[in-house]
Coordinates of C-alpha atoms and ligand atoms in Angstrom, one line a residue:
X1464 CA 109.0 -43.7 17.7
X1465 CA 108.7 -44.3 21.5
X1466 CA 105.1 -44.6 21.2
X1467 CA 105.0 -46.5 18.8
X1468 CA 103.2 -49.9 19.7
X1469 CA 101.1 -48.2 22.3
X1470 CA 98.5 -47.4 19.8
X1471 CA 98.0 -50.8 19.1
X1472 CA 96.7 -50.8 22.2
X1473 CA 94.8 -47.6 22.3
X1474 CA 92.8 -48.7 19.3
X1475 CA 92.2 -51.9 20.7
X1476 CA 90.9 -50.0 23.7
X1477 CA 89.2 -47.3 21.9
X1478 CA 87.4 -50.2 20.3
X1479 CA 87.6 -52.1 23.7
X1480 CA 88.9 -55.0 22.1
X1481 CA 92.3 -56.3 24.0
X1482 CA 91.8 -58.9 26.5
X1483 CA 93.6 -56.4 29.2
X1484 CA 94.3 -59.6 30.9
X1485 CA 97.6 -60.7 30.3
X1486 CA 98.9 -57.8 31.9
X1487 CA 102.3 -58.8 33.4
X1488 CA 103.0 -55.9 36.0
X1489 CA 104.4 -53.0 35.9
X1490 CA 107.4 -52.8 33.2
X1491 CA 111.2 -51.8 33.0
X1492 CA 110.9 -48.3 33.2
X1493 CA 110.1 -46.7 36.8
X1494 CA 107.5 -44.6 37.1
X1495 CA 109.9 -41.6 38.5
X1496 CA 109.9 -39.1 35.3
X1497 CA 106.4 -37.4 36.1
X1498 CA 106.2 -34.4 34.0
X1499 CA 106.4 -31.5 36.2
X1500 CA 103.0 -30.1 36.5
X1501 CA 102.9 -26.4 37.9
X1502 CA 99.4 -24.8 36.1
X1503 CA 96.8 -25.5 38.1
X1504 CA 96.8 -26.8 42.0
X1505 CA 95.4 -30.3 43.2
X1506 CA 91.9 -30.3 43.5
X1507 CA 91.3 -31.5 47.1
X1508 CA 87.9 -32.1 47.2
X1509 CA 85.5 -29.0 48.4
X1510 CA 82.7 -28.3 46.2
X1511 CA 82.3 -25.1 44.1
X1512 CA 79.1 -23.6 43.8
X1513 CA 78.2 -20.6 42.0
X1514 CA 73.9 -19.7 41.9
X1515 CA 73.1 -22.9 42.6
X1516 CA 74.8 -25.1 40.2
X1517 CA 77.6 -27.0 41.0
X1518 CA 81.0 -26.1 39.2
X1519 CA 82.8 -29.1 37.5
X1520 CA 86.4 -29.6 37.9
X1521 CA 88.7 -28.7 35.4
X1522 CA 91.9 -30.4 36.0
X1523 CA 93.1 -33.8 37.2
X1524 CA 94.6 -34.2 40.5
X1525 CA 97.7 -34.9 38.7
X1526 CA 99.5 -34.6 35.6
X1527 CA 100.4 -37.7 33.0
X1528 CA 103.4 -39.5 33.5
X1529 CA 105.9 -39.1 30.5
X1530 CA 105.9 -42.5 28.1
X1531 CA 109.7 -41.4 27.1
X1532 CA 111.5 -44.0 29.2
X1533 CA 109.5 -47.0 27.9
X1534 CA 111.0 -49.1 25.2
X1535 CA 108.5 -50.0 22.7
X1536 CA 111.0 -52.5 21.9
X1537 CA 111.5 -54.1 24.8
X1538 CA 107.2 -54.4 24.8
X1539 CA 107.4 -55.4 21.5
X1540 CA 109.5 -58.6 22.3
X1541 CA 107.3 -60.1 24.9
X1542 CA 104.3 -59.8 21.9
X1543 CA 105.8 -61.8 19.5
X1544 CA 103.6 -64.3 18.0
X1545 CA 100.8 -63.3 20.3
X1546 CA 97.7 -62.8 19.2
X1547 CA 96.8 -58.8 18.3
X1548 CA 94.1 -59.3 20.7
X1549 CA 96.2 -60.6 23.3
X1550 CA 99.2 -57.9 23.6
X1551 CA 98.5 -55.8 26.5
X1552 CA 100.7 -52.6 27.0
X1553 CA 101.8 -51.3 30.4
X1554 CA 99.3 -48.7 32.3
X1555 CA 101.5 -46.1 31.6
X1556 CA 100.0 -46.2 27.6
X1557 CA 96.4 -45.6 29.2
X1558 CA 94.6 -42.5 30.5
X1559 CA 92.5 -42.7 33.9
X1560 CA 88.8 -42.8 32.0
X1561 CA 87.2 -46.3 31.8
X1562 CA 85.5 -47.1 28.1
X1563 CA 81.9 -46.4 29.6
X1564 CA 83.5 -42.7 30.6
X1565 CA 84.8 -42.1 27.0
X1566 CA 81.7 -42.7 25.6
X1567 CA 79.9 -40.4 27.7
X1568 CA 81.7 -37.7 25.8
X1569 CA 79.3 -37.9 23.0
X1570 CA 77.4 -35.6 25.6
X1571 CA 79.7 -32.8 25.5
X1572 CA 77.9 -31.4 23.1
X1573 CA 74.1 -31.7 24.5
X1574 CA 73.7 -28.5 23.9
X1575 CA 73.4 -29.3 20.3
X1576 CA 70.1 -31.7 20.5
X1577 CA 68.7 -28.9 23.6
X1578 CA 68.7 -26.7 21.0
X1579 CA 67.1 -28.7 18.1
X1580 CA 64.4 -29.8 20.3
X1581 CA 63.0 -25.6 20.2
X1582 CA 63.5 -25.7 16.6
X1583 CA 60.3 -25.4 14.5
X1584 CA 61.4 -25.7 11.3
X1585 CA 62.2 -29.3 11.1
X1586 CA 65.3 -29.0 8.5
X1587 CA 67.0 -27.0 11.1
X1588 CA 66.4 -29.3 13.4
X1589 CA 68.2 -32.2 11.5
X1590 CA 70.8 -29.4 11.1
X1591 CA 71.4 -29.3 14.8
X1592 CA 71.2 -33.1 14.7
X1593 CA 73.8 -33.4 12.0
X1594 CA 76.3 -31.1 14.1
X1595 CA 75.7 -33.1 17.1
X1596 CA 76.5 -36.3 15.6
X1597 CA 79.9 -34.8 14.1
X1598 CA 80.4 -33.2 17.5
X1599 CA 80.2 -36.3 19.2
X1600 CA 83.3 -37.9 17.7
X1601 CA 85.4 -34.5 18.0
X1602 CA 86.8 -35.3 21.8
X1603 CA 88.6 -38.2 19.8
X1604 CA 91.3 -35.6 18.4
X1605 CA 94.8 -36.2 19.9
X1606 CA 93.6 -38.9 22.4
X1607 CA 95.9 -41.5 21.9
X1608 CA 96.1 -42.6 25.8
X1609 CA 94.1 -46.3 26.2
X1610 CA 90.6 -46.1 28.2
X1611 CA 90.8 -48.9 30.9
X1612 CA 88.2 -51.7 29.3
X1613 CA 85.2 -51.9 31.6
X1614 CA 84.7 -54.9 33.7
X1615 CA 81.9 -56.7 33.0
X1616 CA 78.5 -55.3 35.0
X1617 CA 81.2 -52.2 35.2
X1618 CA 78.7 -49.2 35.1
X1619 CA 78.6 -45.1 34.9
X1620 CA 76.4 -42.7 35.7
X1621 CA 76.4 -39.1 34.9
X1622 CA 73.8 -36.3 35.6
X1623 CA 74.2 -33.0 34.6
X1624 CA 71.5 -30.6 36.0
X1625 CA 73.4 -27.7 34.1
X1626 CA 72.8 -29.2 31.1
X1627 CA 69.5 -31.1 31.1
X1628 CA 70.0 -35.2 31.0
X1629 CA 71.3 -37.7 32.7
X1630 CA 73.0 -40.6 31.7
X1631 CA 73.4 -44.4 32.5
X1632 CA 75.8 -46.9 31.0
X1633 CA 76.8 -50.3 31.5
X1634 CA 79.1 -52.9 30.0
X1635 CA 77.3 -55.6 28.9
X1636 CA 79.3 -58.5 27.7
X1637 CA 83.2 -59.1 27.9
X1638 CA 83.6 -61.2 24.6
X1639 CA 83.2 -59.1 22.1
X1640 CA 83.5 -56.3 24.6
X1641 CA 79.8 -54.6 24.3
X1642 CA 78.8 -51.1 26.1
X1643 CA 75.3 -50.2 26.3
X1644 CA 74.3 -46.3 27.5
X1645 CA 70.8 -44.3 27.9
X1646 CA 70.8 -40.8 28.5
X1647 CA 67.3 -39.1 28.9
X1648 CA 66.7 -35.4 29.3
X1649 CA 65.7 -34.0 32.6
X1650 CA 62.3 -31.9 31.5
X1651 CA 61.2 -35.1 29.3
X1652 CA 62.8 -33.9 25.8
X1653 CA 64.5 -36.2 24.5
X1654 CA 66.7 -40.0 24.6
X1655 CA 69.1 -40.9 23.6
X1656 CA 70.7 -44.1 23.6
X1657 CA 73.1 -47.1 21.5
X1658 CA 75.3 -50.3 22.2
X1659 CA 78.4 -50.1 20.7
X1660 CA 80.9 -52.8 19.6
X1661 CA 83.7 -51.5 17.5
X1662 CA 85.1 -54.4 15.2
X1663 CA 88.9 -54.1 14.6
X1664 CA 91.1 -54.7 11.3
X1665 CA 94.8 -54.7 11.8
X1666 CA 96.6 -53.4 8.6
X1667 CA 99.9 -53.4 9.4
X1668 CA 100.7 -49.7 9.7
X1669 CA 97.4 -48.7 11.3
X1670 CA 94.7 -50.3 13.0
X1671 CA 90.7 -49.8 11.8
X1672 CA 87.9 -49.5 13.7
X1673 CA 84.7 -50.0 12.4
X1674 CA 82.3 -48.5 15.1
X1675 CA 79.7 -51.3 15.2
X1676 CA 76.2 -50.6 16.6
X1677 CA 73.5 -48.0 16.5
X1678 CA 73.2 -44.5 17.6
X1679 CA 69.5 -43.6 18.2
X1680 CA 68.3 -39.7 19.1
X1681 CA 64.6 -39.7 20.0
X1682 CA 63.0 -36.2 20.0
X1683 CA 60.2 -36.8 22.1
X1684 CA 57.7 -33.7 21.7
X1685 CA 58.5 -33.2 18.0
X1686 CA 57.8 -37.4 17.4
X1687 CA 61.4 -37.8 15.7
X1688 CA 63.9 -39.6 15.5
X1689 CA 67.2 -40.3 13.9
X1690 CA 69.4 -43.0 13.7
X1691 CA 73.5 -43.8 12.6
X1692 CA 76.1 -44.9 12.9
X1693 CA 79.2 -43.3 14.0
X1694 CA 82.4 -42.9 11.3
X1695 CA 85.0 -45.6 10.9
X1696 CA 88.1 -44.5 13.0
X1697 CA 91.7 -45.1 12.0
X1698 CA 94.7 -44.9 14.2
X1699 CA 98.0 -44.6 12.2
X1700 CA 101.6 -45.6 12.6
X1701 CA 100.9 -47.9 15.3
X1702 CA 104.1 -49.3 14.7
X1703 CA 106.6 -46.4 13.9
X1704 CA 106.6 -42.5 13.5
X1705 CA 103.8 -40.3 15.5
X1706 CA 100.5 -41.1 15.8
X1707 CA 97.3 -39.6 14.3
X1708 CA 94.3 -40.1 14.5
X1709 CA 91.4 -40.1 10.9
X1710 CA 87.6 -40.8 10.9
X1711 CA 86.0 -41.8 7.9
X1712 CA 83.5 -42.7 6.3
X1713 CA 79.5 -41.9 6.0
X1714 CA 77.2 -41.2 8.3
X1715 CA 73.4 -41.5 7.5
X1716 CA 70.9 -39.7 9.9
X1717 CA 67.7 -40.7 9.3
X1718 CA 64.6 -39.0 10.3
X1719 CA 62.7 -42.5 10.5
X1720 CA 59.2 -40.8 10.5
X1721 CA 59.6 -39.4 7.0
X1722 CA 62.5 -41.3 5.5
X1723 CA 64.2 -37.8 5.2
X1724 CA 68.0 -38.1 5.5
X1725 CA 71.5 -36.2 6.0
X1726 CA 74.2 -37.9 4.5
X1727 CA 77.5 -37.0 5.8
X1728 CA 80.9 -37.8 4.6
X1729 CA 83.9 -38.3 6.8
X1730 CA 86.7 -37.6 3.9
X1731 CA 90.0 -39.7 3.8
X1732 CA 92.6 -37.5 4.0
X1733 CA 94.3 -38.7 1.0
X1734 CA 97.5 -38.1 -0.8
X1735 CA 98.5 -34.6 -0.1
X1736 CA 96.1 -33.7 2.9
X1737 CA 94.0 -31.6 1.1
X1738 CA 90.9 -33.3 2.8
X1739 CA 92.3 -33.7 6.1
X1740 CA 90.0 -34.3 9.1
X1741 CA 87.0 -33.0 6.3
X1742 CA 83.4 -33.6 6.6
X1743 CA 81.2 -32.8 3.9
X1744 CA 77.0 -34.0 3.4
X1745 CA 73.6 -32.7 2.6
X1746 CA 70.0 -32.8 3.7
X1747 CA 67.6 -34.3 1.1
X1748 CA 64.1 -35.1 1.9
X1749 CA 62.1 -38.3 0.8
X1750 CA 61.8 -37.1 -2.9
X1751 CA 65.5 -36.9 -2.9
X1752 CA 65.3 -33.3 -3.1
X1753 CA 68.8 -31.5 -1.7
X1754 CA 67.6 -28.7 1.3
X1755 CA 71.0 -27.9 2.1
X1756 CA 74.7 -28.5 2.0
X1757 CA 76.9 -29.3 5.7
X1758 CA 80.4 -28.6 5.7
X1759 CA 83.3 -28.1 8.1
X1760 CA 86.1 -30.6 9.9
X1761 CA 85.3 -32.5 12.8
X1762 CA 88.3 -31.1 14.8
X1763 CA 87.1 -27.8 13.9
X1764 CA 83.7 -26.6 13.2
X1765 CA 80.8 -27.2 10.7
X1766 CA 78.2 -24.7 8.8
X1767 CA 75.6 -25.0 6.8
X1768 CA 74.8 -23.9 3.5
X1769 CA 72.3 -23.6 0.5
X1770 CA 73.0 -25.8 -2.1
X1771 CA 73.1 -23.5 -5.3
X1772 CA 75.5 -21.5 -3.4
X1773 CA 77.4 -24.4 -2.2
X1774 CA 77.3 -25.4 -6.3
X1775 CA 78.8 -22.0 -7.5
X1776 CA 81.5 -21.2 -4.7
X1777 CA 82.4 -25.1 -6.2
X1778 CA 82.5 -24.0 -9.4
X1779 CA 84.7 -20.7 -8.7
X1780 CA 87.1 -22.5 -6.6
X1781 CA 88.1 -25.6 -9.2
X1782 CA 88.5 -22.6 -11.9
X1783 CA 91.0 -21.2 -8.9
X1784 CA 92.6 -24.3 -8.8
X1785 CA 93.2 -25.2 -11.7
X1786 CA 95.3 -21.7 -12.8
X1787 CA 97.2 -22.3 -9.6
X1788 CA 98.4 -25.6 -10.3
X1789 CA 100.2 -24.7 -13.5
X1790 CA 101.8 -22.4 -11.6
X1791 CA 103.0 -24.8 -9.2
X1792 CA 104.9 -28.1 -9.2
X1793 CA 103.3 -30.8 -7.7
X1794 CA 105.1 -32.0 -4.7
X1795 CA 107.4 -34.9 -5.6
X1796 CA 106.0 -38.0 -4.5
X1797 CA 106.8 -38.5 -0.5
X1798 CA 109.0 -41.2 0.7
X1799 CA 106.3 -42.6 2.5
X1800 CA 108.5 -46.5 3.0
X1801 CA 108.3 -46.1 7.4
X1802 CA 105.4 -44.3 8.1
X1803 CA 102.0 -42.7 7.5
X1804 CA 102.5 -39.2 8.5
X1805 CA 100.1 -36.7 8.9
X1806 CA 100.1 -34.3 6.3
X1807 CA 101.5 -31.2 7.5
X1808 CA 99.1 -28.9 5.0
X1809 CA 96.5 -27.8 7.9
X1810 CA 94.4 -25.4 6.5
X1811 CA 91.3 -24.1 8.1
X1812 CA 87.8 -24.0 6.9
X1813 CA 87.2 -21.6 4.7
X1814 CA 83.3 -20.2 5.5
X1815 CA 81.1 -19.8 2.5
X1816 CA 79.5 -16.5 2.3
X1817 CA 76.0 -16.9 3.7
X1818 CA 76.5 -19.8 5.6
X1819 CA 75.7 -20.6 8.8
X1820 CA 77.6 -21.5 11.8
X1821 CA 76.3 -25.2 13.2
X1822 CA 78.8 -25.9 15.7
X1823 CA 82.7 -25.0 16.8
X1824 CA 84.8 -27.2 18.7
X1825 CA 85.9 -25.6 22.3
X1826 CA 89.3 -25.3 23.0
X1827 CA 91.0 -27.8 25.3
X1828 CA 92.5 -25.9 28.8
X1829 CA 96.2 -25.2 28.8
X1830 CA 97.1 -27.7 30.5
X1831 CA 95.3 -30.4 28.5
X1832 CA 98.7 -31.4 26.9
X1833 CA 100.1 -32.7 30.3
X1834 CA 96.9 -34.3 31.4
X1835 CA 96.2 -36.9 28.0
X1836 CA 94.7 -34.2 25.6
X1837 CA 91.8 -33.9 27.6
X1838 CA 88.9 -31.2 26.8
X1839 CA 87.0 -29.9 30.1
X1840 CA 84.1 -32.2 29.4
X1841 CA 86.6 -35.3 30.1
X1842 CA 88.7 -33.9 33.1
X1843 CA 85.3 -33.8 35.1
X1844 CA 84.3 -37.4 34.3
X1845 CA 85.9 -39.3 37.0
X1846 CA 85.0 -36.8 39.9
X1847 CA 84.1 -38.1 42.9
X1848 CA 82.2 -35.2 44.9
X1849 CA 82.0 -35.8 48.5
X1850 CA 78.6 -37.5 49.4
X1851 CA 78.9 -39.0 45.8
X1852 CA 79.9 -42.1 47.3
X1853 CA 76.6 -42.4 49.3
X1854 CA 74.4 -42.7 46.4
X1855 CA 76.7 -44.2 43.4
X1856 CA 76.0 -47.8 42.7
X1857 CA 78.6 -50.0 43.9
X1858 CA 79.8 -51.0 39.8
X1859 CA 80.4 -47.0 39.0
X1860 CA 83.6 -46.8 37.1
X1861 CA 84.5 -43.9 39.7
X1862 CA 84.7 -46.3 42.6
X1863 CA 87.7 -48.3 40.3
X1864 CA 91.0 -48.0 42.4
X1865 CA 93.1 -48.6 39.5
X1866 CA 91.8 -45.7 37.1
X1867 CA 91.6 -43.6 41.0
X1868 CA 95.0 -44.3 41.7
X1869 CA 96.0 -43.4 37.7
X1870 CA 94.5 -40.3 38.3
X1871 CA 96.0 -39.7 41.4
X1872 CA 99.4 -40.4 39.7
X1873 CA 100.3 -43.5 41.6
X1874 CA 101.2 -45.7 38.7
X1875 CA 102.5 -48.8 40.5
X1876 CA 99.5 -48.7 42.8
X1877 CA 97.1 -48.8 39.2
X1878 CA 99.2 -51.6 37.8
X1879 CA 98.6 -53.5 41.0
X1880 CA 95.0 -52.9 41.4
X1881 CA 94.6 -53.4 37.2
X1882 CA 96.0 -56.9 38.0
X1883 CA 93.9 -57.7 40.6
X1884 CA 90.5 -56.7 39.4
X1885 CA 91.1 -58.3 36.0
X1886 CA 92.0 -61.6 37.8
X1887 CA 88.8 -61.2 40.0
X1888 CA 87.3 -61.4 37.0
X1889 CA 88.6 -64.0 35.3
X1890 CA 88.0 -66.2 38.5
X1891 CA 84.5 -64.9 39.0
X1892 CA 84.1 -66.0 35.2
X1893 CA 85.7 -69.9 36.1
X1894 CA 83.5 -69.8 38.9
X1895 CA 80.4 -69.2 36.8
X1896 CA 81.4 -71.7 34.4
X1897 CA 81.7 -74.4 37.0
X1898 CA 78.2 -73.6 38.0
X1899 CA 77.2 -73.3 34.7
X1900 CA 75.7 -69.9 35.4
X1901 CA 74.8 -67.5 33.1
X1902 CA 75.5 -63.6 33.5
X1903 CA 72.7 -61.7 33.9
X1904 CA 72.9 -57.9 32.9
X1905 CA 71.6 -55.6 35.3
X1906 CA 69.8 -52.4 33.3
X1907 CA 70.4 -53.2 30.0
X1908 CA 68.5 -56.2 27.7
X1909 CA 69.4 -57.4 24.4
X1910 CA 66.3 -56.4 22.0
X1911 CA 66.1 -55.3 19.1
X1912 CA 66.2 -51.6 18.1
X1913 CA 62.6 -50.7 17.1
X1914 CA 63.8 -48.4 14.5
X1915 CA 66.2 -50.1 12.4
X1916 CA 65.4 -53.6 13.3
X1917 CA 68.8 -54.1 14.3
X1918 CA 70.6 -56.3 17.4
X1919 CA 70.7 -53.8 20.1
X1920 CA 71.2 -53.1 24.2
X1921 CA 68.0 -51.4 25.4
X1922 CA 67.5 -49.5 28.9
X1923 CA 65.4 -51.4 31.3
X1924 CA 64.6 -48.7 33.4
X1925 CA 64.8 -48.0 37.2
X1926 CA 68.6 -47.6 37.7
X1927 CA 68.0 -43.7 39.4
X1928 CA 65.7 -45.5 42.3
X1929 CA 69.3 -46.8 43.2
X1930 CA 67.6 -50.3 44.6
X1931 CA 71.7 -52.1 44.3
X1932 CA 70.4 -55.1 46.3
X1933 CA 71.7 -57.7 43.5
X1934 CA 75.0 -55.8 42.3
X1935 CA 78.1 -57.9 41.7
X1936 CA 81.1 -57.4 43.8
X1937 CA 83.2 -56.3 40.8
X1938 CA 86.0 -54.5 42.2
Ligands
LIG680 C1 114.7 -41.5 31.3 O1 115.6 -41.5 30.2 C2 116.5 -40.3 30.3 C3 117.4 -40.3 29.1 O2 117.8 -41.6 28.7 C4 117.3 -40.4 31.6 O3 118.2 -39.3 31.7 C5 116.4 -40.4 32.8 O4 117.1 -40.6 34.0 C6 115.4 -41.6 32.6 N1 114.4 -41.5 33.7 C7 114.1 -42.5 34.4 C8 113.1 -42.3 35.5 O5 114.5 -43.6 34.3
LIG681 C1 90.1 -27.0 49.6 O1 90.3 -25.9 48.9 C2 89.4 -24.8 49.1 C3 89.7 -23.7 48.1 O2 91.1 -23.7 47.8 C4 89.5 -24.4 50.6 O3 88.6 -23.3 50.8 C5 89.2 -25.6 51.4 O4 89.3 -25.2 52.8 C6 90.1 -26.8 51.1 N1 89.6 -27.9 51.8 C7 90.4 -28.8 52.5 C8 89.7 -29.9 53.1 O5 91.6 -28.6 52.5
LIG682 C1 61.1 -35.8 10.2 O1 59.9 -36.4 10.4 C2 58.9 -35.5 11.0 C3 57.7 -36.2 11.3 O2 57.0 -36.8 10.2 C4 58.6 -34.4 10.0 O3 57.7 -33.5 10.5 C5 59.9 -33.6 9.7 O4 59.7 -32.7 8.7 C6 61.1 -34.5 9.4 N1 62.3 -33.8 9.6 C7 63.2 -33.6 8.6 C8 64.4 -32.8 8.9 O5 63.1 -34.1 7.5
LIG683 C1 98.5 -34.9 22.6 O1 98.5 -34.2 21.4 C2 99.8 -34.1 20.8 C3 99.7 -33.3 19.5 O2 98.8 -32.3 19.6 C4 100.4 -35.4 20.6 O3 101.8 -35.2 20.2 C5 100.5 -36.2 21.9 O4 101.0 -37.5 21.6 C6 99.1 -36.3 22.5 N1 99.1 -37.0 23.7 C7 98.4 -38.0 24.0 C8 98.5 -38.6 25.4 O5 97.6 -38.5 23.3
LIG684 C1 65.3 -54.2 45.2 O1 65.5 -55.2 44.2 C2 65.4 -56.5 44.7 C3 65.7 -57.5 43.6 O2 66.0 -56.9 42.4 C4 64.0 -56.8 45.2 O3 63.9 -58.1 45.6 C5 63.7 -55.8 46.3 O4 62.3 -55.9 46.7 C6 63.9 -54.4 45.8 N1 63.8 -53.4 46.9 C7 63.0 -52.4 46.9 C8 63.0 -51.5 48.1 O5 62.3 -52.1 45.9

């Protein structure tokens, strides 16, 4: 159970929703019990190249520090009757990524919308689509370490030549916690861009998200695009027994220039597991006519089918089904009294004849277990290259010395420097208060989307011709 309350915590980060700003120091545990890392050596800097293209690094300076030694008790006692949104868990419960950086893991999967933008049949296109949006949510899986909540006017950037966009992000309000990010492709492509401001329910055992805010894919030289909104996320046993992480929920993309739709359905896992981590939809066009079926899980892969054959392997498999289970017993209901547990039943997908393969998840590096379950994608996000620093804006979550020093390993230096920036801010906030000064944002503007009509953070333009003059001192 020593995790226990930390997910609290991670959920209220993942949805970016704990003040962070009661933090009290660094706790009763040392931070001496490092795991021993021996895998990979420290990367100290120098700059792969290979034909041209820079080489991304694939492991953290350092590896995670064990949570073993820290009483979730002991944490638990200094909560009571705080607010939920007020309980703020010692850095050793986070991992060294900032909010803005998490999100930018939607993009792991670019590939996906590279590739519908050369489709020319227009259902495989939403096909791609449809396998990006599921892909997007897939780095979630096993991440139970807290991002650091951005600071307000906090922003990343992220180009990646090697695969076609670039990306700009900032945090846009403190309270609710709101993120806004663009990303644009390189040879003119596509956009893509959302705000997002997860809302948070507290039920006891497991804490809710519901992923507020919408998702918007504009593919430019086909004259598309598709909206939606991202599955409802659920951390469990917040409070006792190991943590797990569902999504659920449905997705509609919507191809706004026809009002052609894929619905997709993030499944419960309900009582005995059977639908664990499952995702299951279809394309239908304006006449409500079903093109094809989309199914897979979302920590594993998804395909694509035709309908009629999706109907009749349906039909063969509950006739299966039903023989087996008067052969078998069903299991005797579960003591379930302490915890939610993830059912242990983990089958893989089983491929329909003639279907076709959408998208696969890639398997995290070795060492990902020591360094917070990261994939590949999220070990390179805080690199700072040399000559990087020349060129960032001053607000870029990689110039943060308390995520830096997390990274680095050096806990009690990231408590310190966690303390001090979220004080700057606070002061920085009094100090506008007094003055009754407004905050302005910097490359983001409220608006509303065009598409859905909806309250949304558009991109202002002009943040790559790097004029900083009027940056905040944020850290
Ligand atoms: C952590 O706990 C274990 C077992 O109680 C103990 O042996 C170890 O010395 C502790 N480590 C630290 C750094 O306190
Ligand atoms: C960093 O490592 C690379 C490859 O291991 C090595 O060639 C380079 O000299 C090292 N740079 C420094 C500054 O130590
Ligand atoms: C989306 O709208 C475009 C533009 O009208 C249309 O050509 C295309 O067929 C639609 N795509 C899908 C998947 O329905
Ligand atoms: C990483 O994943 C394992 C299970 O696969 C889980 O037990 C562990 O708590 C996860 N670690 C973090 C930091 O989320
Ligand atoms: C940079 O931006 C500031 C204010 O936003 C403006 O006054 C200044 O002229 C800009 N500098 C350049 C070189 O564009």
């Amino acid at each position: 159970t020593q995790n226990g309350l930390s997910l609290i915590c991670v959920c209220l980060s993942v949805l970016g929703l704990d003040s962070d700003e009661s933090y009290e120091g660094t706790s009763e545990a040392s931070f001496k019990d490092a795991v021993v890392y021996d895998g990979t050596q420290r990367n100290n800097g120098s700059l792969p190249q290979e034909n041209g293209i820079r080489k991304h690094r694939t492991t953290l300076p350092a590896p995670m520090f064990s949570r073993n030694n820290f009483s979730v008790w002991g944490i638990l006692k200094k909560c009571i009757g705080l607010e939920l949104s007020k309980i703020t868990m010692p850095i050793v419960f986070n991992e060294p990524l900032s909010f803005l950086q998490r999100i930018t893991e939607y993009m792991e999967h670019t590939y996906l919308i590279n590739k519908a933008c050369l489709l020319s049949d227009s259902i495989e296109r939403m096909q791609a689509v449809a396998a990006f949006a599921v892909s997007a949510v897939a780095s979630q899986w096993d991440r139970t370490g807290k991002p650091f909540n951005p600071l307000l006017g906090e922003t990343y950037e992220l180009t990646r030549e090697d695969h076609g966009y670039r990306l700009i992000s900032e945090q846009v309000s403190h309270h609710p916690p709101i993120s806004a990010f663009h990303a644009e492709s390189l040879v003119g492509d596509f956009v893509f861009h959302g705000s997002i401001y997860p809302k948070l329910k507290f039920w006891g055992k497991s804490v809710e998200a519901e992923p507020k805010g919408t998702i918007t894919l504009e593919l430019l030289k086909h004259g598309e695009v598709y909206t939606w909104t991202n599955p409802f996320c659920c951390v469990h046993n917040v409070i006792l027994g190991k943590l797990w992480i569902e999504q659920y929920g449905t997705v509609e993309i919507l191809n706004h220039s026809t009002g052609d739709k894929c619905v997709l359905n993030f499944k419960p896992c309900g009582m005995f597991g059977k639908e664990l981590h499952r995702v299951e939809g279809y394309i239908q066009d304006k006449s409500k006519k079903k093109h094809c079926v989309i199914y897979g899980k979302w920590t594993e892969c998804m395909w694509s089918v035709d309908s009629q054959t999706y109907e009749a392997n349906k039909k063969a498999e509950k006739k299966g089904d039903s023989k087996k289970q008067k052969s078998q017993e069903e299991p005797e209901g579960a003591d379930n009294d302490d915890a939610d547990d993830m059912p242990e039943v983990q089958e893989t997908v089983a491929m329909i004849p003639g279907s076709t393969l959408l998208w696969r998840i890639s398997s995290r590096p070795q060492h990902s277990a020591k360094m917070y379950n990261f994939t590949n994608f999220a070990m390179s996000l805080n690199e700072l290259e040399p000559g990087m620093q020349d060129h960032l804006a001053p607000t870029d979550c990689r110039l943060r010395p308390d995520i830096r020093a997390m990274e680095n390993g050096d806990m009690d230096e990231a408590s310190r420097e966690k303390e001090r920036l979220e004080e700057k801010q606070r002061s920085a906030r009094k100090d506008r208060s007094k003055d009754e000064e407004e905050w302005s944002t910097r490359w983001f503007q409220s608006g509303t989307n065009p598409y859905t009509s909806s309250q949304d953070w558009l991109y202002t333009g002009g943040y790559f011709d790097r004029n900083y003059s009027d940056l905040p001192v944020i850290y």
